[in-house]
GROMACS .gro file of C-alpha atoms in nm:
model
  284
    1MET     CA    1   0.812   0.292   3.197
    2SER     CA    2   0.972   0.394   2.907
    3ILE     CA    3   0.796   0.442   2.581
    4TYR     CA    4   1.066   0.189   2.445
    5PHE     CA    5   0.940  -0.092   2.723
    6GLN     CA    6   0.608   0.008   2.685
    7LEU     CA    7   0.617  -0.090   2.303
    8PHE     CA    8   0.826  -0.398   2.401
    9LEU     CA    9   0.541  -0.519   2.617
   10ALA     CA   10   0.270  -0.405   2.352
   11SER     CA   11   0.458  -0.621   2.071
   12PHE     CA   12   0.426  -0.900   2.349
   13PHE     CA   13   0.065  -0.845   2.371
   14TRP     CA   14   0.034  -0.850   1.970
   15GLY     CA   15   0.254  -1.136   1.888
   16SER     CA   16   0.058  -1.307   2.166
   17ASN     CA   17  -0.298  -1.247   2.013
   18VAL     CA   18  -0.187  -1.405   1.710
   19ILE     CA   19  -0.159  -1.729   1.929
   20VAL     CA   20  -0.518  -1.628   2.079
   21MET     CA   21  -0.704  -1.579   1.795
   22LYS     CA   22  -0.606  -1.865   1.580
   23LEU     CA   23  -0.716  -2.063   1.886
   24LEU     CA   24  -1.040  -1.916   1.936
   25LEU     CA   25  -1.106  -1.917   1.543
   26ASN     CA   26  -1.175  -2.274   1.585
   27GLN     CA   27  -1.470  -2.190   1.788
   28LEU     CA   28  -1.625  -1.866   1.689
   29PRO     CA   29  -1.683  -1.679   1.326
   30PHE     CA   30  -1.401  -1.442   1.238
   31LEU     CA   31  -1.629  -1.107   1.236
   32PHE     CA   32  -1.774  -1.158   1.578
   33LEU     CA   33  -1.459  -1.226   1.731
   34ALA     CA   34  -1.311  -0.957   1.583
   35PHE     CA   35  -1.603  -0.752   1.717
   36LEU     CA   36  -1.569  -0.907   2.056
   37ARG     CA   37  -1.172  -0.806   2.040
   38VAL     CA   38  -1.275  -0.434   2.021
   39LEU     CA   39  -1.524  -0.418   2.246
   40LEU     CA   40  -1.382  -0.591   2.541
   41SER     CA   41  -1.045  -0.296   2.486
   42PHE     CA   42  -1.340  -0.053   2.478
   43LEU     CA   43  -1.465  -0.125   2.799
   44PHE     CA   44  -1.160  -0.200   2.994
   45LEU     CA   45  -1.040   0.144   2.872
   46GLY     CA   46  -1.389   0.274   3.021
   47LEU     CA   47  -1.316   0.115   3.339
   48TYR     CA   48  -1.000   0.302   3.359
   49ILE     CA   49  -1.112   0.606   3.242
   50CYS     CA   50  -1.371   0.566   3.580
   51PHE     CA   51  -1.136   0.471   3.781
   52THR     CA   52  -0.880   0.775   3.706
   53HIS     CA   53  -1.180   1.017   3.650
   54ILE     CA   54  -0.994   1.113   3.338
   55PRO     CA   55  -1.216   1.393   3.150
   56LEU     CA   56  -1.366   1.270   2.786
   57HIS     CA   57  -1.349   1.554   2.526
   58CYS     CA   58  -1.436   1.393   2.181
   59PRO     CA   59  -1.191   1.519   1.908
   60ASN     CA   60  -1.274   1.642   1.563
   61LYS     CA   61  -1.560   1.338   1.494
   62LYS     CA   62  -1.515   1.364   1.058
   63LYS     CA   63  -1.118   1.263   1.159
   64LEU     CA   64  -1.204   1.043   1.429
   65ILE     CA   65  -1.437   0.806   1.224
   66ILE     CA   66  -1.189   0.809   0.955
   67ILE     CA   67  -0.940   0.658   1.133
   68ALA     CA   68  -1.189   0.443   1.338
   69LEU     CA   69  -1.263   0.274   0.984
   70LEU     CA   70  -0.933   0.238   0.847
   71SER     CA   71  -0.754   0.146   1.179
   72ILE     CA   72  -1.015  -0.044   1.364
   73TYR     CA   73  -1.307  -0.158   1.117
   74LEU     CA   74  -1.138  -0.246   0.784
   75ASN     CA   75  -0.819  -0.312   0.960
   76PHE     CA   76  -0.965  -0.634   1.189
   77TYR     CA   77  -1.198  -0.732   0.895
   78PHE     CA   78  -0.955  -0.821   0.695
   79THR     CA   79  -0.667  -0.907   0.942
   80PHE     CA   80  -0.916  -1.169   1.069
   81LEU     CA   81  -1.009  -1.275   0.736
   82GLY     CA   82  -0.669  -1.377   0.659
   83MET     CA   83  -0.592  -1.507   0.955
   84ASN     CA   84  -0.851  -1.782   0.881
   85GLN     CA   85  -0.600  -1.867   0.611
   86VAL     CA   86  -0.245  -1.871   0.726
   87LYS     CA   87  -0.050  -2.014   0.981
   88GLY     CA   88  -0.007  -1.845   1.306
   89VAL     CA   89   0.397  -1.760   1.247
   90ASP     CA   90   0.330  -1.671   0.873
   91ASN     CA   91   0.039  -1.398   1.012
   92ALA     CA   92   0.273  -1.280   1.282
   93PHE     CA   93   0.582  -1.232   1.003
   94MET     CA   94   0.373  -1.000   0.807
   95ASN     CA   95   0.437  -0.749   1.051
   96ALA     CA   96   0.798  -0.755   0.920
   97LEU     CA   97   0.638  -0.583   0.604
   98SER     CA   98   0.524  -0.290   0.891
   99PRO     CA   99   0.879  -0.040   0.784
  100THR     CA  100   0.833  -0.087   0.428
  101VAL     CA  101   0.469   0.004   0.431
  102THR     CA  102   0.550   0.305   0.702
  103PHE     CA  103   0.844   0.408   0.476
  104LEU     CA  104   0.627   0.449   0.169
  105LEU     CA  105   0.333   0.582   0.318
  106SER     CA  106   0.541   0.847   0.548
  107PHE     CA  107   0.721   0.969   0.182
  108LEU     CA  108   0.386   1.010   0.086
  109PHE     CA  109   0.156   1.174   0.269
  110LEU     CA  110   0.420   1.296   0.531
  111ARG     CA  111   0.749   1.426   0.282
  112ASN     CA  112   0.924   1.234   0.529
  113HIS     CA  113   1.355   1.227   0.419
  114TYR     CA  114   1.525   0.908   0.583
  115THR     CA  115   1.882   0.835   0.634
  116PHE     CA  116   2.139   0.579   0.504
  117LYS     CA  117   2.078   0.385   0.852
  118GLU     CA  118   1.683   0.389   0.818
  119TRP     CA  119   1.703   0.248   0.449
  120ILE     CA  120   1.946  -0.029   0.516
  121ALA     CA  121   1.724  -0.095   0.838
  122MET     CA  122   1.379  -0.082   0.609
  123PHE     CA  123   1.544  -0.329   0.358
  124LEU     CA  124   1.666  -0.571   0.606
  125SER     CA  125   1.284  -0.568   0.739
  126LEU     CA  126   1.202  -0.655   0.362
  127PHE     CA  127   1.449  -0.927   0.288
  128ALA     CA  128   1.343  -1.102   0.660
  129PHE     CA  129   0.964  -1.100   0.498
  130LEU     CA  130   1.099  -1.240   0.182
  131LEU     CA  131   1.297  -1.511   0.385
  132SER     CA  132   1.014  -1.599   0.603
  133ILE     CA  133   0.775  -1.702   0.290
  134HIS     CA  134   1.106  -1.867   0.115
  135PHE     CA  135   1.099  -1.598  -0.189
  136GLN     CA  136   0.800  -1.770  -0.330
  137ILE     CA  137   0.662  -1.436  -0.395
  138PHE     CA  138   0.412  -1.594  -0.689
  139SER     CA  139   0.233  -1.846  -0.474
  140ILE     CA  140   0.179  -1.637  -0.184
  141GLN     CA  141  -0.193  -1.777  -0.040
  142ILE     CA  142  -0.504  -1.534  -0.054
  143GLY     CA  143  -0.451  -1.453   0.294
  144PHE     CA  144  -0.131  -1.269   0.296
  145PHE     CA  145  -0.277  -1.044   0.072
  146TYR     CA  146  -0.586  -0.967   0.330
  147LEU     CA  147  -0.343  -0.915   0.623
  148LEU     CA  148  -0.141  -0.697   0.384
  149LEU     CA  149  -0.422  -0.512   0.312
  150GLY     CA  150  -0.492  -0.501   0.679
  151MET     CA  151  -0.165  -0.365   0.780
  152ILE     CA  152  -0.197  -0.102   0.529
  153LEU     CA  153  -0.488   0.004   0.665
  154TYR     CA  154  -0.402   0.008   0.989
  155ILE     CA  155  -0.082   0.200   0.933
  156SER     CA  156  -0.284   0.463   0.716
  157GLY     CA  157  -0.435   0.551   0.989
  158ASN     CA  158  -0.140   0.589   1.198
  159ILE     CA  159   0.038   0.822   0.963
  160LEU     CA  160  -0.333   1.039   0.946
  161ILE     CA  161  -0.286   1.088   1.336
  162GLN     CA  162   0.011   1.242   1.279
  163LYS     CA  163  -0.054   1.430   0.970
  164TRP     CA  164  -0.308   1.555   1.135
  165ASN     CA  165  -0.105   1.656   1.437
  166ILE     CA  166  -0.327   1.436   1.690
  167SER     CA  167  -0.212   1.425   2.007
  168HIS     CA  168  -0.227   1.131   2.239
  169SER     CA  169  -0.524   1.133   2.439
  170ILE     CA  170  -0.703   0.823   2.633
  171SER     CA  171  -1.017   1.003   2.489
  172PHE     CA  172  -0.946   0.988   2.155
  173THR     CA  173  -0.848   0.596   2.160
  174PHE     CA  174  -1.183   0.530   2.399
  175PHE     CA  175  -1.403   0.703   2.139
  176GLU     CA  176  -1.202   0.541   1.838
  177LEU     CA  177  -1.258   0.190   1.967
  178LEU     CA  178  -1.597   0.279   2.011
  179PHE     CA  179  -1.683   0.382   1.672
  180GLY     CA  180  -1.451   0.072   1.555
  181SER     CA  181  -1.674  -0.181   1.755
  182LEU     CA  182  -2.005   0.008   1.617
  183PHE     CA  183  -1.890  -0.049   1.253
  184LEU     CA  184  -1.798  -0.376   1.373
  185LEU     CA  185  -2.147  -0.469   1.525
  186GLY     CA  186  -2.346  -0.342   1.185
  187HIS     CA  187  -2.126  -0.609   0.981
  188CYS     CA  188  -2.196  -0.890   1.195
  189LEU     CA  189  -2.555  -0.828   1.214
  190PHE     CA  190  -2.537  -0.775   0.823
  191ASP     CA  191  -2.388  -1.120   0.750
  192GLY     CA  192  -2.539  -1.324   1.039
  193GLN     CA  193  -2.252  -1.378   1.289
  194LEU     CA  194  -2.363  -1.187   1.568
  195ARG     CA  195  -2.342  -1.535   1.771
  196PHE     CA  196  -2.319  -1.463   2.144
  197TYR     CA  197  -2.475  -1.820   2.194
  198GLN     CA  198  -2.125  -1.953   2.080
  199LEU     CA  199  -1.941  -1.817   2.369
  200SER     CA  200  -2.099  -2.091   2.586
  201SER     CA  201  -1.834  -2.307   2.442
  202LEU     CA  202  -1.525  -2.128   2.553
  203ASN     CA  203  -1.357  -2.314   2.852
  204ILE     CA  204  -1.225  -2.052   3.122
  205TRP     CA  205  -0.909  -2.074   3.005
  206ASP     CA  206  -0.984  -1.947   2.687
  207TRP     CA  207  -1.185  -1.676   2.876
  208ILE     CA  208  -0.884  -1.583   3.031
  209LEU     CA  209  -0.658  -1.552   2.758
  210PHE     CA  210  -0.906  -1.366   2.540
  211LEU     CA  211  -0.986  -1.104   2.825
  212VAL     CA  212  -0.625  -1.004   2.899
  213ILE     CA  213  -0.431  -1.089   2.597
  214SER     CA  214  -0.724  -0.951   2.335
  215GLY     CA  215  -0.933  -0.731   2.534
  216LEU     CA  216  -0.672  -0.581   2.767
  217GLY     CA  217  -0.393  -0.621   2.584
  218PHE     CA  218  -0.541  -0.464   2.312
  219ALA     CA  219  -0.647  -0.154   2.463
  220PHE     CA  220  -0.287  -0.083   2.631
  221ILE     CA  221  -0.140  -0.146   2.231
  222GLN     CA  222  -0.372   0.130   2.094
  223ILE     CA  223  -0.286   0.353   2.393
  224THR     CA  224   0.087   0.279   2.378
  225TYR     CA  225   0.124   0.316   2.000
  226MET     CA  226  -0.083   0.638   1.970
  227LYS     CA  227   0.162   0.777   2.234
  228ALA     CA  228   0.480   0.628   2.083
  229ILE     CA  229   0.330   0.834   1.727
  230GLN     CA  230   0.357   1.154   1.932
  231GLN     CA  231   0.702   1.059   2.156
  232ILE     CA  232   0.889   0.908   1.845
  233GLY     CA  233   0.728   0.938   1.526
  234VAL     CA  234   0.555   0.663   1.300
  235VAL     CA  235   0.837   0.492   1.131
  236GLN     CA  236   1.035   0.452   1.462
  237THR     CA  237   0.714   0.287   1.594
  238SER     CA  238   0.647   0.069   1.311
  239PHE     CA  239   1.025  -0.102   1.363
  240PHE     CA  240   0.859  -0.220   1.739
  241LEU     CA  241   0.559  -0.354   1.536
  242SER     CA  242   0.831  -0.595   1.375
  243LEU     CA  243   0.918  -0.761   1.713
  244ASN     CA  244   0.576  -0.932   1.716
  245PRO     CA  245   0.710  -1.210   1.534
  246VAL     CA  246   0.951  -1.296   1.753
  247PHE     CA  247   0.682  -1.365   2.027
  248THR     CA  248   0.450  -1.522   1.778
  249TYR     CA  249   0.695  -1.755   1.625
  250ILE     CA  250   0.823  -1.914   1.991
  251GLU     CA  251   0.456  -1.958   2.118
  252SER     CA  252   0.340  -2.099   1.769
  253LEU     CA  253   0.620  -2.373   1.835
  254ILE     CA  254   0.464  -2.403   2.156
  255PHE     CA  255   0.100  -2.369   2.151
  256LEU     CA  256  -0.023  -2.437   1.795
  257ASN     CA  257   0.242  -2.721   1.722
  258GLU     CA  258   0.365  -2.558   1.424
  259SER     CA  259   0.728  -2.715   1.309
  260PHE     CA  260   1.043  -2.545   1.329
  261ASP     CA  261   1.134  -2.340   0.989
  262LEU     CA  262   1.529  -2.219   1.007
  263MET     CA  263   1.444  -1.974   0.769
  264HIS     CA  264   1.152  -1.816   1.014
  265PHE     CA  265   1.440  -1.823   1.273
  266ILE     CA  266   1.689  -1.638   1.045
  267SER     CA  267   1.421  -1.389   0.930
  268PHE     CA  268   1.350  -1.272   1.321
  269LEU     CA  269   1.685  -1.237   1.420
  270LEU     CA  270   1.729  -1.027   1.086
  271LEU     CA  271   1.411  -0.825   1.256
  272MET     CA  272   1.618  -0.772   1.577
  273LEU     CA  273   1.897  -0.641   1.414
  274SER     CA  274   1.665  -0.382   1.179
  275LEU     CA  275   1.548  -0.269   1.510
  276ILE     CA  276   1.879  -0.239   1.676
  277MET     CA  277   1.996  -0.028   1.366
  278ILE     CA  278   1.711   0.183   1.365
  279GLN     CA  279   1.745   0.265   1.753
  280LYS     CA  280   2.120   0.326   1.693
  281LYS     CA  281   2.035   0.585   1.459
  282LYS     CA  282   1.780   0.743   1.698
  283THR     CA  283   2.036   0.768   2.000
  284SER     CA  284   2.323   0.869   1.789
   0.00000   0.00000   0.00000
């Protein structure tokens, strides 16, 4: 599969995961759910490594722990904290800010320079987000700020991967998920949210969605984004991250019974346009 198709599939998993998490948050504590998601991804990746006999080489532990702390533990903590407080489609539309955040962080830490088309594409994605919240910047719920902080932390980890020239590696992703799950496990124990007995409340359909979309899917997302950062750069990858709301928008209408919003519809059309623009720049 080409890296672009893999990113498209990763966006489907990411967008669909918002729906699955919103459904399961009604039954499980948010921090415990975050821990289970990372743990399952770690186990799925471990099984893949065992069956394919991929050798494990632990990279620089200090850099690994920093990235796991930012991209897994802190990202998941604030994302799941915010997810409890906003609608599913609003949760996903926060990813429309991904290109803007990535542009700013890339400029600060990587000293990247951008073309006129890249700037236009970035402003389109920013405008799409403002449309999705009806330009009500000063009445944004606190949950949005938690989600934004989680996104900044996740992208910061990706920026560091590129800055430190960390190559795409199954081993790196494996150990990143391991340390991230350990951080979340410790927080669950400290906060009293490690409640395995509540898993009995999940029906078979919940388990299937959780295992496929959240467990297997997140492992695929991590591997794909790591590979994409190496092949096409962190900025190009961030525009595919902004595709997530398209999938979440459609699934929110179907599974969460959320109402149709014309502004949301126009917003994800703008996101698609920004992605097309950035890809035309890439191929020209």
